[in-house]
Amino acid sequence: MPEEARNHERPNSGRLIRHRTLLRNFAAFCVIVIVLWKCLPSATTASTGSPTPLQEVKTHNTLLSAIKSNQELLEGISQGYIYGVDPAASWRKPIVFDPRYSVASMKIPPTHRRCQVSTYIDSEDERQKVNELLQVWKRAWWAFGFEPVILTRKDCESNPNYREFNSSADIEHEYKVRNRKLFAWAAHGAGLYADYTAIPATWFDSDDTLELFKSCNFAHPVKYKDTELDLFHADISYAKKIINALLKGSSDPELVDDLFYEEEQNLIAHYTPDNMEKMFDGKEKSVAETAKIANAHLHHAFLSKYPKGIAVLDPNGDDALKEPAHRLAERLASCPQFEDSDSCPPTQPNLKMAEKLQKSHVPVRSSSERLCGNPCTSRDGISTSAINIEVTPSLPPANSGYFSCVGIAHPLSVLTMVEGKPDVTASSARKHLLRDPTVRALTSGYITSDMVGIDQRLLLVKDAMYTLPSTSNSSWLLWEQEFGQEQVQEELVEWDLGFSMDEKRPSTLQDNKDSKKMTWIQQLGENAVGRVIPKKKTAKNDEDKTAIETWNTGDSEMWKFLFGWLSQRNDELARVVFETVNA
């Protein structure tokens, strides 16, 4: 090449190098701007006007995370501190993802350890008469973390000392009948006893009595004041002393009562006929009415615990995907609608106040709002709740004052509904640069940095799914099992929360005025459900579904974990729900 040509080429090369350098610097600048924008949540809040209460909670949580360190927060998640979970539990260990693995091959946690609480039904006739109240009793104690057990005459007769007690001519018949429950209780192993009229009346976890009950430590024999031995506990060694006292043949109830320490408690409401008359100004209430009122009180207790409201999680920004959770939230926020639903539970403090009002000739029933601070207000016979419902992409902090309703959809379902196409494929998934969008969005309120991987995020979500709703302050649904259904996992949710929800709400998708669009959404959802949970076990392997799971390993593991956990809990609950009384 001539010298002149070489000299002419050098300036062009230099300019090219400078251009490349400028481009690299510009690209680096853009990356820095994006990172700073992601790390400053206040910037987005400021641009959208005044923050909602839920945004304020999240901002506060973000500031706390900044004051502590990301490493400290992640360590807290690893150690299970957020939800009080055993850090060494085998199901918390990350799995090596294999698209061929099924729910059955996953590590599903064992169901929660529950202390038993027993009650006594003396005959089939009694069971039929009190069955509605008995169901309220069982559901409430289950939601509080206990296993309700119904003892019968067979349990009583299985006690080796009962025959001697029952055949004694020195003991009055009424005394024998009244104390059969003690023989049944002792034969069952003693522990906590609560008559079916003794029902938990608060959802707050800080009650000392509740902590004692949950410890399952009943070494000290304790009965509770003004419950007429309808609420007590002792261990088996002390139960034998109680049985021996009964065998002495005295009809004096104080002989047995004196064997217990007596304590006061505010946790349990005692729905006896006498107490109901006190709370309703001398008006009698039937067992069916009492059961309905007690259920309403449990619903009120739930609403009182969450003054900020109910958060509906929408991590994917899609109406159809959030619909089941939103429907559940609406039912939870709705106050019971019937006469006397806004009354007060017969707890010891309320009963004492009712006696004072009666002595002052002040009606107790009309003083209910002042007496117990009912979260539902009644106007023109219609009871309304002050509880708000807010939609958010991420899980609020456990102590935020919100209860969260979360619907988890399989990655294929998410892609189907977001894309609006029934035949999504592996290439459809790869168009989305961000993998595992659901678990990332759900945990963004806790883990604000995009640099944190999936393992820690999965731990946080699994811990929340595993923890009892009364502790995690959240209820988790499987979207594929709920899409288009009138009842949102009704039985499991009601037993989780401790009360039945009277009003059934149709799918909010039916409110859509565009019938063609609604039909299309319904078809999309049904198509996704059919691919994710095939009705036939011999269904052809869906390679695109497998590829979508591989692209979203975190979201897939989260979905399979919830599927397995809910299945296991349903099996456990079935044993309690369908338990029969062999009186």
Coordinates of C-alpha atoms in Angstrom, one line a residue:
M1 CA 0.0 0.0 0.0
P2 CA 1.4 3.5 -0.9
E3 CA 2.5 5.7 2.0
E4 CA -0.1 8.3 1.1
A5 CA -2.9 5.7 1.4
R6 CA -1.7 4.5 4.8
N7 CA -1.5 8.1 6.1
H8 CA -5.0 8.7 4.8
E9 CA -6.5 5.7 6.6
R10 CA -5.2 6.4 10.1
P11 CA -7.5 9.3 10.9
N12 CA -10.6 7.2 10.0
S13 CA -9.4 4.4 12.4
G14 CA -8.9 6.9 15.2
R15 CA -12.4 8.3 14.7
L16 CA -13.9 4.8 14.8
I17 CA -12.2 4.0 18.0
R18 CA -13.4 7.3 19.5
H19 CA -16.9 6.6 18.4
R20 CA -16.8 3.1 20.0
T21 CA -15.5 4.6 23.2
L22 CA -18.3 7.2 23.3
L23 CA -20.9 4.5 22.7
R24 CA -19.5 2.3 25.5
N25 CA -19.5 5.3 27.9
F26 CA -23.1 6.2 26.9
A27 CA -24.2 2.6 27.4
A28 CA -22.6 2.6 30.9
F29 CA -24.3 5.9 31.7
C30 CA -27.7 4.4 30.7
V31 CA -27.1 1.3 32.9
I32 CA -26.2 3.6 35.9
V33 CA -29.4 5.7 35.4
I34 CA -31.6 2.6 35.2
V35 CA -30.0 1.1 38.3
L36 CA -30.5 4.4 40.2
W37 CA -34.1 4.6 39.0
K38 CA -34.8 1.1 40.2
C39 CA -33.3 1.7 43.6
L40 CA -35.3 4.9 44.3
P41 CA -38.9 3.9 44.8
S42 CA -39.8 7.4 46.0
A43 CA -39.2 8.7 42.5
T44 CA -42.1 6.7 41.1
T45 CA -44.3 7.5 44.1
A46 CA -43.8 11.2 43.7
S47 CA -44.7 11.1 40.0
T48 CA -48.1 9.5 40.6
G49 CA -49.4 11.9 43.2
S50 CA -50.3 11.2 46.9
P51 CA -49.3 7.7 48.0
T52 CA -52.0 5.2 49.2
P53 CA -51.8 3.9 52.7
L54 CA -50.4 0.6 51.3
Q55 CA -47.6 2.5 49.4
E56 CA -46.8 4.3 52.7
V57 CA -46.3 1.0 54.4
K58 CA -44.1 -0.3 51.6
T59 CA -42.0 2.9 51.6
H60 CA -41.6 2.5 55.4
N61 CA -40.5 -1.1 54.9
T62 CA -38.1 0.0 52.2
L63 CA -36.5 2.5 54.5
L64 CA -36.1 -0.1 57.2
S65 CA -34.4 -2.4 54.7
A66 CA -32.0 0.4 53.8
I67 CA -31.2 1.2 57.4
K68 CA -30.5 -2.4 58.1
S69 CA -28.6 -4.0 55.2
N70 CA -29.6 -6.1 52.3
Q71 CA -27.4 -8.8 53.7
E72 CA -29.1 -8.7 57.1
L73 CA -32.5 -8.9 55.5
L74 CA -31.5 -11.8 53.3
E75 CA -30.0 -13.5 56.3
G76 CA -33.3 -13.0 58.2
I77 CA -35.1 -14.7 55.3
S78 CA -32.6 -17.6 55.3
Q79 CA -33.1 -18.1 59.0
G80 CA -36.9 -18.0 58.7
Y81 CA -37.2 -15.0 61.0
I82 CA -39.8 -13.2 58.9
Y83 CA -42.5 -15.9 59.5
G84 CA -40.9 -17.8 62.4
V85 CA -40.1 -20.9 60.3
D86 CA -37.5 -23.6 61.2
P87 CA -34.5 -22.7 59.0
A88 CA -33.4 -26.3 58.9
A89 CA -36.6 -27.7 57.5
S90 CA -35.9 -29.9 54.5
W91 CA -38.6 -28.4 52.3
R92 CA -36.8 -25.0 52.5
K93 CA -33.7 -26.3 50.7
P94 CA -33.4 -25.1 47.1
I95 CA -34.0 -27.8 44.5
V96 CA -32.1 -28.5 41.3
F97 CA -34.7 -27.8 38.7
D98 CA -35.6 -30.6 36.3
P99 CA -38.6 -30.0 34.1
R100 CA -39.5 -33.7 34.5
Y101 CA -40.1 -33.4 38.2
S102 CA -43.6 -33.5 39.5
V103 CA -45.4 -32.2 42.6
A104 CA -45.1 -35.7 44.1
S105 CA -41.3 -35.5 43.9
M106 CA -41.1 -32.1 45.7
K107 CA -40.4 -31.7 49.4
I108 CA -43.8 -30.7 50.8
P109 CA -43.7 -29.7 54.5
P110 CA -45.6 -31.8 57.1
T111 CA -48.8 -30.3 58.3
H112 CA -48.6 -28.1 61.4
R113 CA -48.3 -29.5 64.9
R114 CA -51.5 -28.8 66.7
C115 CA -52.4 -29.2 70.3
Q116 CA -55.7 -31.0 70.7
V117 CA -58.7 -29.3 72.3
S118 CA -61.6 -31.6 73.2
T119 CA -65.3 -31.2 73.9
Y120 CA -67.9 -33.7 74.9
I121 CA -71.2 -34.8 73.3
D122 CA -73.2 -37.2 75.5
S123 CA -75.7 -38.6 73.0
E124 CA -76.7 -38.5 69.3
D125 CA -79.8 -36.4 70.3
E126 CA -77.6 -33.8 71.8
R127 CA -75.3 -33.8 68.7
Q128 CA -78.3 -33.2 66.5
K129 CA -79.6 -30.3 68.7
V130 CA -76.2 -28.5 68.9
N131 CA -74.7 -29.4 65.6
E132 CA -74.6 -25.9 64.1
L133 CA -72.9 -24.5 67.2
L134 CA -70.5 -27.5 67.2
Q135 CA -69.4 -26.7 63.7
V136 CA -68.7 -23.1 64.6
W137 CA -66.7 -24.4 67.6
K138 CA -64.6 -26.8 65.5
R139 CA -63.9 -24.3 62.8
A140 CA -62.8 -21.5 65.2
W141 CA -60.4 -23.7 67.2
W142 CA -58.9 -25.1 64.0
A143 CA -58.2 -21.6 62.7
F144 CA -56.5 -20.8 66.0
G145 CA -54.1 -23.6 65.4
F146 CA -55.7 -26.4 67.4
E147 CA -57.1 -29.8 66.5
P148 CA -60.7 -30.1 67.7
V149 CA -61.7 -33.5 69.0
I150 CA -65.2 -34.5 69.9
L151 CA -65.4 -37.0 72.8
T152 CA -68.5 -39.2 73.2
R153 CA -70.0 -41.6 75.7
K154 CA -67.8 -44.3 74.2
D155 CA -64.7 -42.4 75.4
C156 CA -66.3 -42.0 78.8
E157 CA -67.1 -45.7 79.1
S158 CA -63.5 -46.6 78.0
N159 CA -62.3 -45.1 81.2
P160 CA -61.6 -48.1 83.6
N161 CA -63.0 -46.1 86.5
Y162 CA -66.3 -45.1 85.0
R163 CA -68.1 -48.4 85.7
E164 CA -67.4 -48.0 89.4
F165 CA -68.5 -44.4 89.3
N166 CA -71.7 -45.1 87.3
S167 CA -72.8 -48.1 89.4
S168 CA -72.4 -46.3 92.8
A169 CA -75.7 -45.9 94.6
D170 CA -74.3 -43.0 96.7
I171 CA -73.9 -40.7 93.7
E172 CA -76.8 -38.7 92.3
H173 CA -77.7 -39.4 88.7
E174 CA -77.5 -35.7 87.7
Y175 CA -74.0 -35.6 89.1
K176 CA -73.0 -38.6 87.1
V177 CA -74.3 -37.1 83.9
R178 CA -72.6 -33.8 84.5
N179 CA -69.2 -35.4 85.1
R180 CA -69.1 -37.9 82.2
K181 CA -67.1 -35.4 80.3
L182 CA -64.3 -35.7 82.9
F183 CA -64.0 -39.4 82.5
A184 CA -64.0 -39.1 78.7
W185 CA -61.4 -36.3 78.9
A186 CA -59.1 -38.3 81.2
A187 CA -59.5 -41.4 79.0
H188 CA -58.4 -39.4 76.0
G189 CA -55.2 -38.2 77.7
A190 CA -56.4 -35.0 79.4
G191 CA -55.0 -31.7 78.1
L192 CA -57.2 -28.8 77.1
Y193 CA -61.0 -29.1 77.4
A194 CA -63.4 -26.5 76.0
D195 CA -67.1 -27.0 76.0
Y196 CA -68.7 -26.4 72.5
T197 CA -70.1 -23.1 74.0
A198 CA -66.5 -21.9 74.6
I199 CA -65.3 -20.3 71.4
P200 CA -62.2 -18.1 70.8
A201 CA -63.3 -14.5 70.3
T202 CA -60.1 -12.7 69.1
W203 CA -57.7 -13.0 66.2
F204 CA -54.8 -11.3 68.0
D205 CA -51.7 -13.4 68.7
S206 CA -50.5 -11.6 71.8
D207 CA -53.0 -13.0 74.3
D208 CA -51.2 -14.8 77.1
T209 CA -53.9 -17.5 77.4
L210 CA -53.6 -18.3 73.7
E211 CA -49.8 -18.6 74.0
L212 CA -50.3 -21.0 77.0
F213 CA -52.8 -23.1 75.0
K214 CA -50.5 -23.3 72.0
S215 CA -47.5 -24.4 74.1
C216 CA -49.4 -27.7 74.9
N217 CA -47.9 -27.5 78.4
F218 CA -50.7 -28.2 80.8
A219 CA -48.7 -29.4 83.8
H220 CA -50.6 -27.0 86.1
P221 CA -54.3 -27.7 86.5
V222 CA -56.2 -24.5 85.6
K223 CA -59.9 -23.7 85.3
Y224 CA -61.1 -20.4 84.1
K225 CA -63.3 -18.1 86.2
D226 CA -67.1 -18.1 85.6
T227 CA -66.9 -20.9 83.0
E228 CA -68.5 -23.6 85.3
L229 CA -65.7 -26.1 84.4
D230 CA -66.4 -25.6 80.7
L231 CA -62.9 -24.4 80.1
F232 CA -60.0 -26.1 81.9
H233 CA -56.7 -28.0 81.3
A234 CA -54.4 -30.4 83.2
D235 CA -52.0 -33.2 82.4
I236 CA -52.8 -36.9 82.7
S237 CA -51.2 -37.3 86.1
Y238 CA -53.5 -34.7 87.5
A239 CA -56.5 -36.0 85.7
K240 CA -56.2 -39.2 87.8
K241 CA -56.5 -37.1 90.9
I242 CA -59.7 -35.5 89.6
I243 CA -61.1 -39.0 88.8
N244 CA -60.3 -40.2 92.3
A245 CA -62.1 -37.2 93.7
L246 CA -65.2 -38.1 91.7
L247 CA -65.1 -41.6 92.9
K248 CA -65.4 -40.5 96.5
G249 CA -69.0 -40.0 95.8
S250 CA -69.6 -36.5 96.8
S251 CA -72.2 -34.4 94.9
D252 CA -70.4 -31.3 96.0
P253 CA -68.9 -29.7 92.8
E254 CA -66.4 -27.7 94.9
L255 CA -64.6 -31.0 95.7
V256 CA -63.5 -31.1 92.0
D257 CA -63.3 -27.4 91.5
D258 CA -60.8 -27.0 94.4
L259 CA -58.3 -29.2 92.6
F260 CA -57.8 -26.5 90.0
Y261 CA -56.1 -23.1 90.2
E262 CA -58.5 -20.5 89.0
E263 CA -57.5 -17.8 86.5
E264 CA -59.2 -15.1 84.4
Q265 CA -59.0 -14.9 80.6
N266 CA -60.3 -12.6 77.9
L267 CA -59.7 -14.9 74.9
I268 CA -62.8 -17.2 75.0
A269 CA -66.4 -16.2 74.6
H270 CA -68.8 -18.4 76.5
Y271 CA -72.0 -18.8 74.5
T272 CA -74.2 -20.4 77.1
P273 CA -78.0 -19.7 77.1
D274 CA -77.6 -17.7 80.3
N275 CA -74.8 -15.5 78.9
M276 CA -76.7 -14.9 75.7
E277 CA -79.7 -13.7 77.7
K278 CA -77.4 -11.2 79.5
M279 CA -76.0 -9.9 76.2
F280 CA -79.5 -9.6 74.7
D281 CA -81.4 -8.0 77.6
G282 CA -83.1 -11.2 78.7
K283 CA -84.1 -12.4 75.3
E284 CA -83.5 -16.1 74.7
K285 CA -81.6 -17.3 71.7
S286 CA -81.9 -20.7 70.1
V287 CA -78.9 -22.8 69.4
A288 CA -79.1 -22.0 65.6
E289 CA -79.3 -18.3 66.4
T290 CA -76.4 -18.6 68.8
A291 CA -74.3 -20.3 66.2
K292 CA -75.0 -17.6 63.6
I293 CA -74.2 -14.9 66.1
A294 CA -70.9 -16.6 67.2
N295 CA -69.9 -16.9 63.5
A296 CA -70.5 -13.2 63.0
H297 CA -68.4 -12.4 66.0
L298 CA -65.5 -14.4 64.6
H299 CA -65.8 -12.5 61.3
H300 CA -65.8 -9.2 63.2
A301 CA -62.7 -10.4 65.1
F302 CA -60.9 -11.0 61.8
L303 CA -61.9 -7.5 60.5
S304 CA -60.7 -5.8 63.7
K305 CA -57.2 -7.3 63.3
Y306 CA -56.7 -5.6 59.9
P307 CA -57.4 -1.9 60.2
K308 CA -55.5 -1.0 57.0
G309 CA -57.7 -3.4 55.0
I310 CA -57.2 -6.3 52.6
A311 CA -54.5 -6.3 50.0
V312 CA -55.2 -8.2 46.7
L313 CA -52.0 -9.2 45.1
D314 CA -51.7 -8.7 41.4
P315 CA -48.0 -9.5 40.5
N316 CA -48.8 -9.9 36.8
G317 CA -51.0 -6.9 36.2
D318 CA -53.9 -8.9 34.7
D319 CA -57.6 -8.6 35.8
A320 CA -58.3 -12.3 35.1
L321 CA -55.3 -13.5 37.1
K322 CA -56.2 -11.4 40.1
E323 CA -60.0 -12.2 39.9
P324 CA -60.2 -15.1 42.4
A325 CA -58.2 -13.3 45.0
H326 CA -60.2 -10.1 44.5
R327 CA -63.5 -12.1 44.9
L328 CA -62.2 -13.6 48.1
A329 CA -61.2 -10.2 49.4
E330 CA -64.7 -8.8 48.7
R331 CA -66.3 -11.6 50.7
L332 CA -63.9 -11.2 53.6
A333 CA -64.5 -7.4 53.7
S334 CA -68.3 -7.8 53.7
C335 CA -70.0 -7.6 57.1
P336 CA -72.5 -10.3 58.1
Q337 CA -76.0 -9.1 57.2
F338 CA -78.7 -10.2 59.7
E339 CA -80.3 -9.0 62.9
D340 CA -78.1 -9.2 65.9
S341 CA -74.9 -9.6 63.8
D342 CA -73.5 -6.4 65.2
S343 CA -73.8 -7.6 68.8
C344 CA -70.9 -8.2 71.2
P345 CA -69.4 -11.6 72.1
P346 CA -70.0 -12.9 75.7
T347 CA -66.4 -12.6 76.9
Q348 CA -65.8 -12.0 80.6
P349 CA -65.1 -8.2 80.2
N350 CA -68.3 -7.8 78.1
L351 CA -70.4 -9.8 80.5
K352 CA -69.2 -7.7 83.4
M353 CA -70.0 -4.5 81.5
A354 CA -73.4 -5.9 80.6
E355 CA -74.2 -6.5 84.3
K356 CA -73.3 -2.9 85.1
L357 CA -75.5 -1.6 82.3
Q358 CA -78.4 -3.7 83.4
K359 CA -78.1 -2.4 87.0
S360 CA -78.2 1.1 85.5
H361 CA -81.3 0.1 83.4
V362 CA -79.3 0.7 80.2
P363 CA -80.1 -1.7 77.4
V364 CA -77.1 -3.9 76.6
R365 CA -78.0 -4.6 73.0
S366 CA -78.3 -1.0 71.9
S367 CA -74.9 -0.3 73.6
S368 CA -73.0 -2.9 71.6
E369 CA -71.0 -0.5 69.4
R370 CA -69.7 1.4 72.5
L371 CA -69.3 -1.9 74.4
C372 CA -67.1 -3.8 72.0
G373 CA -66.1 -1.5 69.1
N374 CA -67.7 -3.4 66.3
P375 CA -65.8 -2.9 63.0
C376 CA -69.2 -3.0 61.1
T377 CA -71.5 -0.1 61.3
S378 CA -75.3 -0.5 60.8
R379 CA -77.4 2.0 59.0
D380 CA -81.0 1.4 57.9
G381 CA -80.6 -2.3 58.7
I382 CA -77.6 -2.6 56.4
S383 CA -74.2 -3.4 58.0
T384 CA -71.2 -2.0 56.2
S385 CA -67.5 -2.5 56.8
A386 CA -64.8 0.2 57.0
I387 CA -62.3 -2.2 55.6
N388 CA -60.6 -1.1 52.4
I389 CA -59.5 -3.3 49.5
E390 CA -56.3 -2.3 47.7
V391 CA -54.5 -3.9 44.8
T392 CA -50.8 -4.2 44.9
P393 CA -48.1 -6.3 43.1
S394 CA -46.1 -7.2 46.2
L395 CA -46.6 -8.9 49.5
P396 CA -47.1 -6.3 52.3
P397 CA -45.0 -6.8 55.5
A398 CA -46.5 -9.3 57.9
N399 CA -47.0 -6.6 60.5
S400 CA -48.4 -3.9 58.1
G401 CA -52.0 -4.1 59.3
Y402 CA -53.1 -5.7 56.0
F403 CA -54.4 -9.2 55.2
S404 CA -53.3 -10.4 51.8
C405 CA -55.3 -12.5 49.3
V406 CA -52.9 -14.1 46.8
G407 CA -53.8 -16.2 43.7
I408 CA -50.8 -18.0 42.2
A409 CA -51.0 -19.1 38.5
H410 CA -48.8 -21.5 36.6
P411 CA -46.3 -19.7 34.3
L412 CA -48.2 -21.1 31.3
S413 CA -51.4 -19.7 32.6
V414 CA -49.7 -16.3 33.2
L415 CA -48.4 -16.2 29.7
T416 CA -51.7 -17.3 28.2
M417 CA -53.7 -14.6 30.0
V418 CA -51.1 -11.8 29.6
E419 CA -50.5 -12.6 25.9
G420 CA -54.2 -13.2 25.2
K421 CA -53.3 -16.3 23.1
P422 CA -54.5 -19.9 23.8
D423 CA -51.5 -21.5 22.0
V424 CA -48.5 -19.9 23.8
T425 CA -45.3 -21.7 23.1
A426 CA -41.7 -21.8 24.3
S427 CA -40.8 -18.9 21.9
S428 CA -43.6 -16.9 23.5
A429 CA -41.9 -17.2 26.9
R430 CA -38.5 -16.3 25.5
K431 CA -39.8 -13.0 24.2
H432 CA -40.1 -11.9 27.9
L433 CA -36.6 -11.0 28.9
L434 CA -37.4 -11.2 32.7
R435 CA -37.7 -14.7 34.0
D436 CA -39.8 -15.6 37.0
P437 CA -41.8 -12.3 37.0
T438 CA -44.4 -13.5 39.5
V439 CA -42.1 -14.4 42.4
R440 CA -40.0 -11.3 41.7
A441 CA -43.0 -9.0 41.9
L442 CA -44.5 -10.7 45.0
T443 CA -41.2 -10.2 46.9
S444 CA -40.4 -6.7 45.7
G445 CA -41.8 -5.1 48.8
Y446 CA -39.3 -7.0 51.0
I447 CA -36.4 -7.5 48.5
T448 CA -36.0 -4.2 46.6
S449 CA -32.8 -5.0 44.8
D450 CA -33.1 -6.6 41.4
M451 CA -29.7 -8.1 41.9
V452 CA -31.1 -10.7 44.4
G453 CA -31.6 -14.1 42.9
I454 CA -34.6 -16.5 43.0
D455 CA -33.6 -18.7 45.9
Q456 CA -34.1 -16.1 48.6
R457 CA -37.3 -14.9 47.1
L458 CA -38.7 -18.5 46.9
L459 CA -37.8 -19.0 50.6
L460 CA -39.8 -15.9 51.6
V461 CA -42.9 -17.0 49.5
K462 CA -42.8 -20.6 50.7
D463 CA -42.5 -19.5 54.3
A464 CA -45.6 -17.3 53.9
M465 CA -47.5 -20.1 52.2
Y466 CA -46.6 -22.6 54.9
T467 CA -47.4 -20.3 57.9
L468 CA -51.0 -20.3 59.4
P469 CA -53.0 -17.4 58.0
S470 CA -53.5 -16.0 61.5
T471 CA -49.7 -15.6 61.7
S472 CA -48.7 -14.9 58.0
N473 CA -51.7 -12.6 57.6
S474 CA -52.3 -14.0 54.1
S475 CA -54.4 -16.6 52.3
W476 CA -53.0 -18.3 49.2
L477 CA -55.1 -19.7 46.3
L478 CA -54.2 -21.8 43.3
W479 CA -55.6 -19.9 40.3
E480 CA -56.2 -22.9 38.1
Q481 CA -58.5 -24.4 40.8
E482 CA -60.5 -21.1 41.2
F483 CA -60.8 -19.5 37.7
G484 CA -64.5 -18.9 36.9
Q485 CA -65.7 -20.7 40.1
E486 CA -68.4 -19.2 42.3
Q487 CA -66.8 -20.4 45.5
V488 CA -63.1 -19.7 46.2
Q489 CA -61.7 -22.8 47.9
E490 CA -64.5 -22.1 50.3
E491 CA -64.1 -24.9 52.8
L492 CA -60.3 -24.5 53.2
V493 CA -60.5 -20.7 53.4
E494 CA -63.3 -20.7 56.0
W495 CA -61.5 -23.2 58.2
D496 CA -58.2 -21.3 57.8
L497 CA -59.9 -18.1 59.0
G498 CA -62.4 -19.6 61.5
F499 CA -65.7 -18.4 60.1
S500 CA -68.1 -19.0 57.3
M501 CA -68.8 -16.3 54.7
D502 CA -72.5 -16.0 54.1
E503 CA -72.6 -14.1 50.8
K504 CA -71.5 -15.9 47.6
R505 CA -70.2 -13.6 44.9
P506 CA -70.1 -14.5 41.2
S507 CA -67.0 -14.1 39.2
T508 CA -66.3 -10.3 38.6
L509 CA -65.5 -11.2 35.0
Q510 CA -69.3 -11.5 34.5
D511 CA -69.6 -7.8 35.2
N512 CA -67.8 -7.1 32.0
K513 CA -70.3 -5.5 29.6
D514 CA -68.4 -6.7 26.5
S515 CA -69.8 -10.2 26.3
K516 CA -67.5 -11.2 23.5
K517 CA -64.4 -10.2 25.5
M518 CA -65.7 -12.0 28.6
T519 CA -66.3 -15.2 26.5
W520 CA -62.8 -14.9 25.1
I521 CA -61.2 -14.5 28.5
Q522 CA -63.2 -17.5 29.8
Q523 CA -62.0 -19.6 26.9
L524 CA -58.4 -18.5 27.5
G525 CA -58.6 -19.4 31.1
E526 CA -60.2 -22.8 30.5
N527 CA -57.6 -23.5 27.9
A528 CA -54.8 -22.7 30.3
V529 CA -56.3 -24.7 33.1
G530 CA -56.7 -27.7 30.7
R531 CA -53.0 -27.6 29.8
V532 CA -51.7 -27.0 33.3
I533 CA -53.9 -29.6 35.0
P534 CA -55.0 -32.1 32.4
K535 CA -58.1 -34.1 33.3
K536 CA -56.7 -37.3 31.7
K537 CA -53.5 -38.8 33.3
T538 CA -52.7 -40.2 29.8
A539 CA -52.7 -36.8 28.2
K540 CA -50.0 -36.2 25.7
N541 CA -46.9 -34.5 27.0
D542 CA -47.0 -30.7 26.4
E543 CA -43.4 -29.9 25.3
D544 CA -44.2 -26.1 25.2
K545 CA -45.4 -26.3 28.8
T546 CA -42.2 -28.0 29.9
A547 CA -40.2 -25.3 28.0
I548 CA -42.1 -22.5 29.7
E549 CA -41.5 -24.1 33.1
T550 CA -37.8 -24.3 32.3
W551 CA -37.7 -20.7 31.4
N552 CA -39.4 -19.8 34.7
T553 CA -37.9 -22.2 37.2
G554 CA -38.7 -20.1 40.2
D555 CA -42.4 -19.4 39.3
S556 CA -42.8 -23.1 38.4
E557 CA -41.4 -24.3 41.8
M558 CA -43.6 -21.8 43.6
W559 CA -46.7 -23.1 41.9
K560 CA -45.9 -26.7 42.4
F561 CA -45.1 -26.1 46.1
L562 CA -48.5 -24.4 46.6
F563 CA -50.3 -27.2 44.7
G564 CA -48.7 -29.9 46.8
W565 CA -49.2 -28.0 50.1
L566 CA -52.8 -27.2 49.5
S567 CA -53.5 -30.8 48.5
Q568 CA -51.9 -32.0 51.7
R569 CA -53.8 -29.6 53.9
N570 CA -57.1 -30.5 52.2
D571 CA -56.5 -34.1 53.0
E572 CA -55.8 -33.2 56.7
L573 CA -58.8 -31.0 56.9
A574 CA -61.1 -33.6 55.4
R575 CA -60.5 -35.8 58.4
V576 CA -61.7 -33.1 60.8
V577 CA -64.5 -31.7 58.7
F578 CA -66.1 -35.1 58.0
E579 CA -65.5 -36.5 61.4
T580 CA -68.6 -38.4 62.7
V581 CA -69.7 -38.6 66.3
N582 CA -70.2 -42.3 67.3
A583 CA -72.5 -41.5 70.3

